[in-house]
mmCIF file of C-alpha atoms and ligand atoms in Angstrom:
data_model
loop_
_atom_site.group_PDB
_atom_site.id
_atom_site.type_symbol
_atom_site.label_atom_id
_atom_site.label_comp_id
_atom_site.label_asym_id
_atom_site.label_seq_id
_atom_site.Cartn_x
_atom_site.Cartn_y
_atom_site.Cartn_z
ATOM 1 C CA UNK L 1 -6.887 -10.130 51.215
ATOM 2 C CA UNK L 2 -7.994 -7.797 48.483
ATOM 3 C CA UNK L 3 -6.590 -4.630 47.098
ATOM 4 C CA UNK L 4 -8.828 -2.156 49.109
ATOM 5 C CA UNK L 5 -7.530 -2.898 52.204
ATOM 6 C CA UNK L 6 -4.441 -0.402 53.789
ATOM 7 C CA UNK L 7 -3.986 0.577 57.087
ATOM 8 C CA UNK L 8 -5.254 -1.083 59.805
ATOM 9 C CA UNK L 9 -7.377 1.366 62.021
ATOM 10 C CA UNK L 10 -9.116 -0.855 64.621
ATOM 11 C CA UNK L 11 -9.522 -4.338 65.618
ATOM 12 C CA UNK L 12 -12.954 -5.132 67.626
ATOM 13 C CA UNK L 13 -13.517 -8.600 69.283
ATOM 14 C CA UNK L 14 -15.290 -9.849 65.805
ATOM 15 C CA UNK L 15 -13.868 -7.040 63.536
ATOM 16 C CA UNK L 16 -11.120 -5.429 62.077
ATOM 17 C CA UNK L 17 -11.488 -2.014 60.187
ATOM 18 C CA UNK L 18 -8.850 -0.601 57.496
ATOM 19 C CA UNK L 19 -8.470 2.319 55.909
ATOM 20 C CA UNK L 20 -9.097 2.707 52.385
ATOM 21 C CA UNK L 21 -8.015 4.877 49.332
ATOM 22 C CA UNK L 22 -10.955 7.234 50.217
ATOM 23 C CA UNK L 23 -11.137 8.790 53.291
ATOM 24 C CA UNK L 24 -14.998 8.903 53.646
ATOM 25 C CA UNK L 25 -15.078 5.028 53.279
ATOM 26 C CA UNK L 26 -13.577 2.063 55.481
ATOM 27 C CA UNK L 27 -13.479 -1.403 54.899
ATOM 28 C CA UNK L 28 -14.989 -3.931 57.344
ATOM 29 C CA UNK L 29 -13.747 -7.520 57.736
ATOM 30 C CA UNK L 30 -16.288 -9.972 59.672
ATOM 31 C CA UNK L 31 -13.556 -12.285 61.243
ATOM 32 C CA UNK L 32 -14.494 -15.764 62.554
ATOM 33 C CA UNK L 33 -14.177 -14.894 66.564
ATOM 34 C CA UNK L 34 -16.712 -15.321 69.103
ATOM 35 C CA UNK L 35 -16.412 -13.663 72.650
ATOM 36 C CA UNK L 36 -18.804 -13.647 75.189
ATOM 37 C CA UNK L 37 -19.368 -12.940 79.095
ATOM 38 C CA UNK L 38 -16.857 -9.656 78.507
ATOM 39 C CA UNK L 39 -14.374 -11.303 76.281
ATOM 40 C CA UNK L 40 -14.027 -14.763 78.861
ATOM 41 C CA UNK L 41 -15.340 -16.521 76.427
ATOM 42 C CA UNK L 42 -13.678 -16.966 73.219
ATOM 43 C CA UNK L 43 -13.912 -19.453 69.955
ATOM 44 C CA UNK L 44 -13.297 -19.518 66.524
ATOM 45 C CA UNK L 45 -16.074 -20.400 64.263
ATOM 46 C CA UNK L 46 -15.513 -21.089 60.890
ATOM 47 C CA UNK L 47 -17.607 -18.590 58.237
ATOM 48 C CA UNK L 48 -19.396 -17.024 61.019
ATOM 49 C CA UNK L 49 -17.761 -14.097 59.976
ATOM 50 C CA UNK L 50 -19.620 -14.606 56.596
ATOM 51 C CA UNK L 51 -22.523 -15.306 58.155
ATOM 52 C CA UNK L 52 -22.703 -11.680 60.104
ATOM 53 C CA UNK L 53 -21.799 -10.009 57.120
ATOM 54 C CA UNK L 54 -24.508 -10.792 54.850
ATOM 55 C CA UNK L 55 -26.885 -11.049 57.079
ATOM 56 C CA UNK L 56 -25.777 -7.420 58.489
ATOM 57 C CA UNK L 57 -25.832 -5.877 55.141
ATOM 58 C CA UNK L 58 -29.244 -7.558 54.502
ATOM 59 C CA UNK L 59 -30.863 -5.653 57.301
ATOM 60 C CA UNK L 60 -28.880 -2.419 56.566
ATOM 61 C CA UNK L 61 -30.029 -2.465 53.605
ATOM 62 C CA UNK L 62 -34.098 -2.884 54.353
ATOM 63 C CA UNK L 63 -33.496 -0.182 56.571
ATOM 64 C CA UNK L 64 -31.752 1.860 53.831
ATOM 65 C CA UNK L 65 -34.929 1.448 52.094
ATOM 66 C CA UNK L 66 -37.109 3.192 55.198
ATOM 67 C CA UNK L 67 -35.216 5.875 55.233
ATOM 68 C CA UNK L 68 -33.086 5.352 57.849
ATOM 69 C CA UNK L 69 -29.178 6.006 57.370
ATOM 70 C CA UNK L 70 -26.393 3.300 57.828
ATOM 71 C CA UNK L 71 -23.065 3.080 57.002
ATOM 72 C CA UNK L 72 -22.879 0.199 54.448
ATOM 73 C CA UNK L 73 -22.152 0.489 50.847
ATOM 74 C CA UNK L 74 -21.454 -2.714 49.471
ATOM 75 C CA UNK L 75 -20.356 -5.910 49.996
ATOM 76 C CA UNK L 76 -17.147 -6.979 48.484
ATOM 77 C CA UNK L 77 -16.495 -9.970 49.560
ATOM 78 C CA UNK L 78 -18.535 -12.879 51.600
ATOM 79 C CA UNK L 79 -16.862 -11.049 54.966
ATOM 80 C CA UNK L 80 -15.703 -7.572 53.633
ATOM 81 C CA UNK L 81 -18.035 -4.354 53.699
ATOM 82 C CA UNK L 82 -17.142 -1.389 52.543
ATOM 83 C CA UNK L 83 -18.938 1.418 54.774
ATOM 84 C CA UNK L 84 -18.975 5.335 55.428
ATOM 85 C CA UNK L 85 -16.349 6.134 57.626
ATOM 86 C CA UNK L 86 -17.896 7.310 61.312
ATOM 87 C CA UNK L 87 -17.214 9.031 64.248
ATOM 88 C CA UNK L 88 -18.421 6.352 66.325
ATOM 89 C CA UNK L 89 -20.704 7.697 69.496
ATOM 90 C CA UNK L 90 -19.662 5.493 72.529
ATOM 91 C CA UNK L 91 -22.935 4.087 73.131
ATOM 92 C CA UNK L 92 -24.646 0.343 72.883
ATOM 93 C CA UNK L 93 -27.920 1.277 72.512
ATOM 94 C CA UNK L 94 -30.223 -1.940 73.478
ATOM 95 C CA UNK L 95 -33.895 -2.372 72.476
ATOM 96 C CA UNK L 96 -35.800 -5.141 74.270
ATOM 97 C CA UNK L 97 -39.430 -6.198 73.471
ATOM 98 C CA UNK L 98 -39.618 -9.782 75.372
ATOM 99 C CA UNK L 99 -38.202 -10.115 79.261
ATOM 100 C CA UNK L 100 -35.298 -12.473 79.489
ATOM 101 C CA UNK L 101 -31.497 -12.388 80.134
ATOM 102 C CA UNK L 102 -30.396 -9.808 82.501
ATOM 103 C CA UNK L 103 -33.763 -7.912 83.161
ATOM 104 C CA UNK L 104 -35.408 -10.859 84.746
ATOM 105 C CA UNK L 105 -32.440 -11.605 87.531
ATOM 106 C CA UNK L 106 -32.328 -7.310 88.028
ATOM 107 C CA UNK L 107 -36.025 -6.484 88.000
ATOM 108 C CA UNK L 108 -39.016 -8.129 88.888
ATOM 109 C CA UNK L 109 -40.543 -8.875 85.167
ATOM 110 C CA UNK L 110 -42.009 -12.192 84.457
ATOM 111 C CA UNK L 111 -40.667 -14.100 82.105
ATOM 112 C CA UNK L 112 -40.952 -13.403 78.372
ATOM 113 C CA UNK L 113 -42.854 -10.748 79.189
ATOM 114 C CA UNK L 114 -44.406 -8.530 76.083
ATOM 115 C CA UNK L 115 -42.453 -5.400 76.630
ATOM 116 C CA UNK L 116 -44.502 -2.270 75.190
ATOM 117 C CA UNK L 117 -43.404 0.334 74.840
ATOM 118 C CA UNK L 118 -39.792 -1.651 73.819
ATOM 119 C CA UNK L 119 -37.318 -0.935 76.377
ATOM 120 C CA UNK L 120 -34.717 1.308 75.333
ATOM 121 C CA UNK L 121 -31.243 0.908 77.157
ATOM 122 C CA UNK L 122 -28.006 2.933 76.957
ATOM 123 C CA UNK L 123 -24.299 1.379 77.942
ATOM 124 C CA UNK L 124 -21.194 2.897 77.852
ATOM 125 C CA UNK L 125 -18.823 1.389 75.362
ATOM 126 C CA UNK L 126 -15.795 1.149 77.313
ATOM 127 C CA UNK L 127 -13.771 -1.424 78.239
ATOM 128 C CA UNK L 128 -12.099 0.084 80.807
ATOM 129 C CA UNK L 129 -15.505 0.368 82.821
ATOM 130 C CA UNK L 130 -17.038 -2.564 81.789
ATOM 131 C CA UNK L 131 -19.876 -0.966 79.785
ATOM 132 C CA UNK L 132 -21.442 0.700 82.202
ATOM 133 C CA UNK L 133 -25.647 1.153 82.093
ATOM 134 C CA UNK L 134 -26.219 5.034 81.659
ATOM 135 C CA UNK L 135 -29.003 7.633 82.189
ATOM 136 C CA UNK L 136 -29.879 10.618 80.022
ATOM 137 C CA UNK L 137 -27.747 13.140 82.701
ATOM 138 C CA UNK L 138 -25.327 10.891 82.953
ATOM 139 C CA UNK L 139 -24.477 10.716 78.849
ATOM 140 C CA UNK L 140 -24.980 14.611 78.529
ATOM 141 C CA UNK L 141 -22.807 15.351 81.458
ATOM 142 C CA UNK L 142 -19.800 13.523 79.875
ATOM 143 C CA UNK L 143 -20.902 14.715 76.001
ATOM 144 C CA UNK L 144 -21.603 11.637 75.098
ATOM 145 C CA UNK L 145 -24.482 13.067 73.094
ATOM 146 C CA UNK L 146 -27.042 16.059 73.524
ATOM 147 C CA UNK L 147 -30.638 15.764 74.534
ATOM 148 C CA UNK L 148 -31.457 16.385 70.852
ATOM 149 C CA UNK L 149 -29.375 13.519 69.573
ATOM 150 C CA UNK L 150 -30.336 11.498 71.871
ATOM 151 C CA UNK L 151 -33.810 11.477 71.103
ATOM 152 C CA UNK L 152 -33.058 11.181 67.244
ATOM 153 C CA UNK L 153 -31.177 8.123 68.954
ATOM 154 C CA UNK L 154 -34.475 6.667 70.496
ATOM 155 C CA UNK L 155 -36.724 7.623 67.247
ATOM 156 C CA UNK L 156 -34.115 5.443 64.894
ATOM 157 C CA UNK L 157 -33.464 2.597 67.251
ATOM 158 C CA UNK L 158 -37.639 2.133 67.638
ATOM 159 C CA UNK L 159 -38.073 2.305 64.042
ATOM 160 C CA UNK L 160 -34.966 0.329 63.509
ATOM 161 C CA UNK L 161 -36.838 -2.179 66.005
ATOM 162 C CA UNK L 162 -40.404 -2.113 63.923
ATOM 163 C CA UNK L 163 -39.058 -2.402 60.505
ATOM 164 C CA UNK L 164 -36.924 -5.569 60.973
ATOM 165 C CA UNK L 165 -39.300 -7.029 63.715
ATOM 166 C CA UNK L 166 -41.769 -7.548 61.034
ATOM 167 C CA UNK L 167 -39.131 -8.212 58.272
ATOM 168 C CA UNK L 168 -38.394 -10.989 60.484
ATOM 169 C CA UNK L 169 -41.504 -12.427 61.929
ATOM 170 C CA UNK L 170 -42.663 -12.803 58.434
ATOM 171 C CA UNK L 171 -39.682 -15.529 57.821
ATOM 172 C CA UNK L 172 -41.256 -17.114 61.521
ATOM 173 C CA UNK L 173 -38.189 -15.081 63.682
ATOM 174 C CA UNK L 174 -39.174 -13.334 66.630
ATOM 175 C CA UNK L 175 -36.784 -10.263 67.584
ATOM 176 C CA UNK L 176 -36.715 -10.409 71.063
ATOM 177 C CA UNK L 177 -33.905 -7.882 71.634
ATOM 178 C CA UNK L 178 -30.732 -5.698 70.278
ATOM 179 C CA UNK L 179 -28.231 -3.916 70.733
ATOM 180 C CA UNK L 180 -27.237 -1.130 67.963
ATOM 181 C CA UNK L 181 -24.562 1.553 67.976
ATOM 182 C CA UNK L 182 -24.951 5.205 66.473
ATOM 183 C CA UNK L 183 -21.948 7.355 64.691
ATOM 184 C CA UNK L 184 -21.714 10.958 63.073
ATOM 185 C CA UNK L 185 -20.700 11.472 59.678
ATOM 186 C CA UNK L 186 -19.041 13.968 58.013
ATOM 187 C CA UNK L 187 -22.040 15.895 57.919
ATOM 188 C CA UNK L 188 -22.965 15.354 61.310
ATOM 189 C CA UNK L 189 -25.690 13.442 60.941
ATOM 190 C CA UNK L 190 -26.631 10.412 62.949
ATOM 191 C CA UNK L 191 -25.908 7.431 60.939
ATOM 192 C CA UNK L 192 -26.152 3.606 62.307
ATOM 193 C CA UNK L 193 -22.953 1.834 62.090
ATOM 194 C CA UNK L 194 -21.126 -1.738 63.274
ATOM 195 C CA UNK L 195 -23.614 -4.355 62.936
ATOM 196 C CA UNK L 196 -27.204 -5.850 63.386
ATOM 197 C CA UNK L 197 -26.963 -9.934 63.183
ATOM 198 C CA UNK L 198 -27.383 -12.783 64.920
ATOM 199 C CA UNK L 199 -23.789 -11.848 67.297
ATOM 200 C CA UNK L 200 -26.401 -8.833 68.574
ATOM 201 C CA UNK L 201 -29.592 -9.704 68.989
ATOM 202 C CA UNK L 202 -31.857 -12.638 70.263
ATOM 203 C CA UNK L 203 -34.100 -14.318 68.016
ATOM 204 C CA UNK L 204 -36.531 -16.858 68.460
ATOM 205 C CA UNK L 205 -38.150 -19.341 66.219
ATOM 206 C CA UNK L 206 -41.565 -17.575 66.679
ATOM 207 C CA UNK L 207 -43.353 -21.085 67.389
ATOM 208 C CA UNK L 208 -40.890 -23.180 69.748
ATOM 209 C CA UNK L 209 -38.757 -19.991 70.984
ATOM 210 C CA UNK L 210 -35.285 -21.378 70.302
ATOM 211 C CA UNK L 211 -32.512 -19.604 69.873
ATOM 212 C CA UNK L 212 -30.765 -18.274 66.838
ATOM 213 C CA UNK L 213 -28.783 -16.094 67.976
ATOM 214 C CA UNK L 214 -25.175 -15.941 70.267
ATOM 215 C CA UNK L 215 -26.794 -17.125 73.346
ATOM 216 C CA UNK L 216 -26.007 -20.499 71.984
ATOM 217 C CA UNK L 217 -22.556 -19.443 72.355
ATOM 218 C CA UNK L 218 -23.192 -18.056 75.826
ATOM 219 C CA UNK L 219 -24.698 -21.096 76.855
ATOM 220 C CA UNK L 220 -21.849 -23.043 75.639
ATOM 221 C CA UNK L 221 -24.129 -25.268 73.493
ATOM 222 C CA UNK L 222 -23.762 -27.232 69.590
ATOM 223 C CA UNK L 223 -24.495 -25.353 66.854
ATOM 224 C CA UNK L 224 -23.742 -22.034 66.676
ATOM 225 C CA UNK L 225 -22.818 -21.662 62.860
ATOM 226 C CA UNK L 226 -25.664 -23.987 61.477
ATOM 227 C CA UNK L 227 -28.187 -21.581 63.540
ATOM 228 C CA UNK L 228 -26.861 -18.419 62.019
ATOM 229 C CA UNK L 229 -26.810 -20.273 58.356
ATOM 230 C CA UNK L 230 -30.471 -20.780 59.340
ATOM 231 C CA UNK L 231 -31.037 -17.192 59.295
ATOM 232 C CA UNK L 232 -29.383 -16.301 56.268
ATOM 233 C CA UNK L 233 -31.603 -18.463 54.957
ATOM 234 C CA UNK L 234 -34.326 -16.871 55.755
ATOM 235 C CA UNK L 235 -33.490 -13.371 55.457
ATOM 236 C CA UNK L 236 -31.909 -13.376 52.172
ATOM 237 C CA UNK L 237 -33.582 -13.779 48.757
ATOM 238 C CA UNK L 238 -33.047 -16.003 46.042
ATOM 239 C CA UNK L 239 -30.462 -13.955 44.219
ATOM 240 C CA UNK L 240 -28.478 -12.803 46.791
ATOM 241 C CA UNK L 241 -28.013 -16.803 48.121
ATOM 242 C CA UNK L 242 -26.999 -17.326 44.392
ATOM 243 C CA UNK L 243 -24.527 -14.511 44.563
ATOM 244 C CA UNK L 244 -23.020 -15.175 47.479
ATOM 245 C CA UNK L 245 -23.363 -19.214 46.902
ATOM 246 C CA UNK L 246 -25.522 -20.191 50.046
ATOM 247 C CA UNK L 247 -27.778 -23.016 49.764
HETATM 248 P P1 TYD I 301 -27.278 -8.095 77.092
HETATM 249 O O1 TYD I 301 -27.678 -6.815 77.720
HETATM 250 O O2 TYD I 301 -25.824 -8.384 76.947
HETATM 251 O O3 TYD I 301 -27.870 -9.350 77.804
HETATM 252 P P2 TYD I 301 -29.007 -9.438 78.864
HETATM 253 O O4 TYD I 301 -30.269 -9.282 78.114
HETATM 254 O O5 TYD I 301 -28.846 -10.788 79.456
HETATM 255 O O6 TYD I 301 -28.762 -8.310 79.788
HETATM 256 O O7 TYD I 301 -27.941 -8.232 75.650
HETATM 257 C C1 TYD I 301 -29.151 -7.683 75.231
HETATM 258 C C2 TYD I 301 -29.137 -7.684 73.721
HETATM 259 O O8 TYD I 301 -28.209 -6.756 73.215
HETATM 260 C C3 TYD I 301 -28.737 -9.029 73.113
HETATM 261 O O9 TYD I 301 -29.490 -9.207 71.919
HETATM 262 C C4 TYD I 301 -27.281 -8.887 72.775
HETATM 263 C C5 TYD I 301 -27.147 -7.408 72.535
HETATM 264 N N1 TYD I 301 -25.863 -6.851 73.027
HETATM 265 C C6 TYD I 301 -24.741 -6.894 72.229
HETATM 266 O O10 TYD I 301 -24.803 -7.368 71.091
HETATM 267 N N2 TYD I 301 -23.557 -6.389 72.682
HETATM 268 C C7 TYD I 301 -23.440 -5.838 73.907
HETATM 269 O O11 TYD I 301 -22.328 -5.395 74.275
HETATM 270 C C8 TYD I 301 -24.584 -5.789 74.725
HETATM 271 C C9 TYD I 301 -24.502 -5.197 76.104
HETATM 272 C C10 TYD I 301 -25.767 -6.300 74.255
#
């Protein structure tokens, strides 16, 4: 516990998100839990919470750096961010550039397949529904977004997708897909929020294409943690492992 944290606003299936003394900022805890397959599928790993959080604020930050907004601030702890408070827009907003999961057992691509243009996918966050796939009409129909916003939507998520696809294919990771979610801020601008690590997207070793990522999980195989230690490895430098004691 530290002294930031107040009021509880809203616990996720991997995060919990309090209040804080300022009203433009919430703090972000990166628990331990694992759920896949729509919550059937639950553990609890230890410092995989960690793990996320550094490795989310790493890419938020290279991002930062291209000019693209995010929520974080800082990181206070090993599993604690403190980021701009949101108004979260109910989308997951997935960007594929290889064929697998999903989109080979729904549609006739081969497998592994070099998708470009990426694919760009909108669900519907909500539970109730089961995260329903949408279309353009469908999301302005129930103000989900505009046309306008969701095209800013498109333009950030594919240069969300360049920037850390070569970020990471330099440290031998292939992004293969993602899955990122938008919110407004206080002045309305389009700001990405939650998370990018290895709990939402797929990478690949670029050479032998194993996973380090949550389909581990998924699959119900070993060594979930000691693949997403791999990739803080990689992605951060030598002073942040130092700060934040890694290895
Ligand atoms: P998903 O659509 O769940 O799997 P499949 O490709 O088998 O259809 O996942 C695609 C990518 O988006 C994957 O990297 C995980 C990520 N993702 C999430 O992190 N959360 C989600 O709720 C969804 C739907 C996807």
């Amino acid at each position: 516990m530290t002294d930031v944290k107040k009021e509880l606003l809203y616990t996720g299936k991997a995060k919990n998100v309090y209040k804080t003394e300022n009203d433009d900022e919430v703090l972000i805890e990166f628990r331990d839990d694992i759920t896949a397959l729509d919550g059937g599928k639950k553990d609890t790993l230890n410092k995989k919470g960690a793990y996320n959080a550094l490795i989310s604020s790493k890419f938020f930050k290279i991002l930062e750096d291209e000019g693209i907004l995010t929520q974080f601030i800082k990181l206070i702890n090993e599993n604690e961010m403190i980021a701009k408070s949101l108004d979260m827009i109910p989308l997951e907003v997935i960007c594929r550039n290889i064929a697998t999961g999903s989109l080979l057992r729904k549609y006739p691509f081969h497998k592994n397949q070099h998708l470009q243009p990426p694919v760009l996918q909108f669900d519907y966050k909500n539970d109730v529904y089961h995260d329903p796939m949408l279309n353009d009409s469908i999301i302005i129909a129930l103000e989900i977004a505009t046309e306008e916003q969701l095209q800013q939507i498109r333009q950030i998520t594919l240069k969300i997708n360049k920037v850390l696809s070569e970020f990471l294919y330099e440290r031998g990771l292939i992004l293969v897909d993602f899955k990122v979610e938008f919110g407004f801020d206080k002045d309305g601008n389009i700001v990405l929020g939650d998370e990018i690590s290895p709990d939402t997207t797929r990478l690949w070793d670029s050479e032998t294409h194993k996973n380090f990522d949550k389909d581990i999980f998924r699959k119900g195989e070993e060594g979930v943690v000691d693949a997403y230690e791999v990739v803080v490895n990689l992605v951060l430098n030598d002073e942040e492992k130092q700060k934040w004691n890694i290895d």
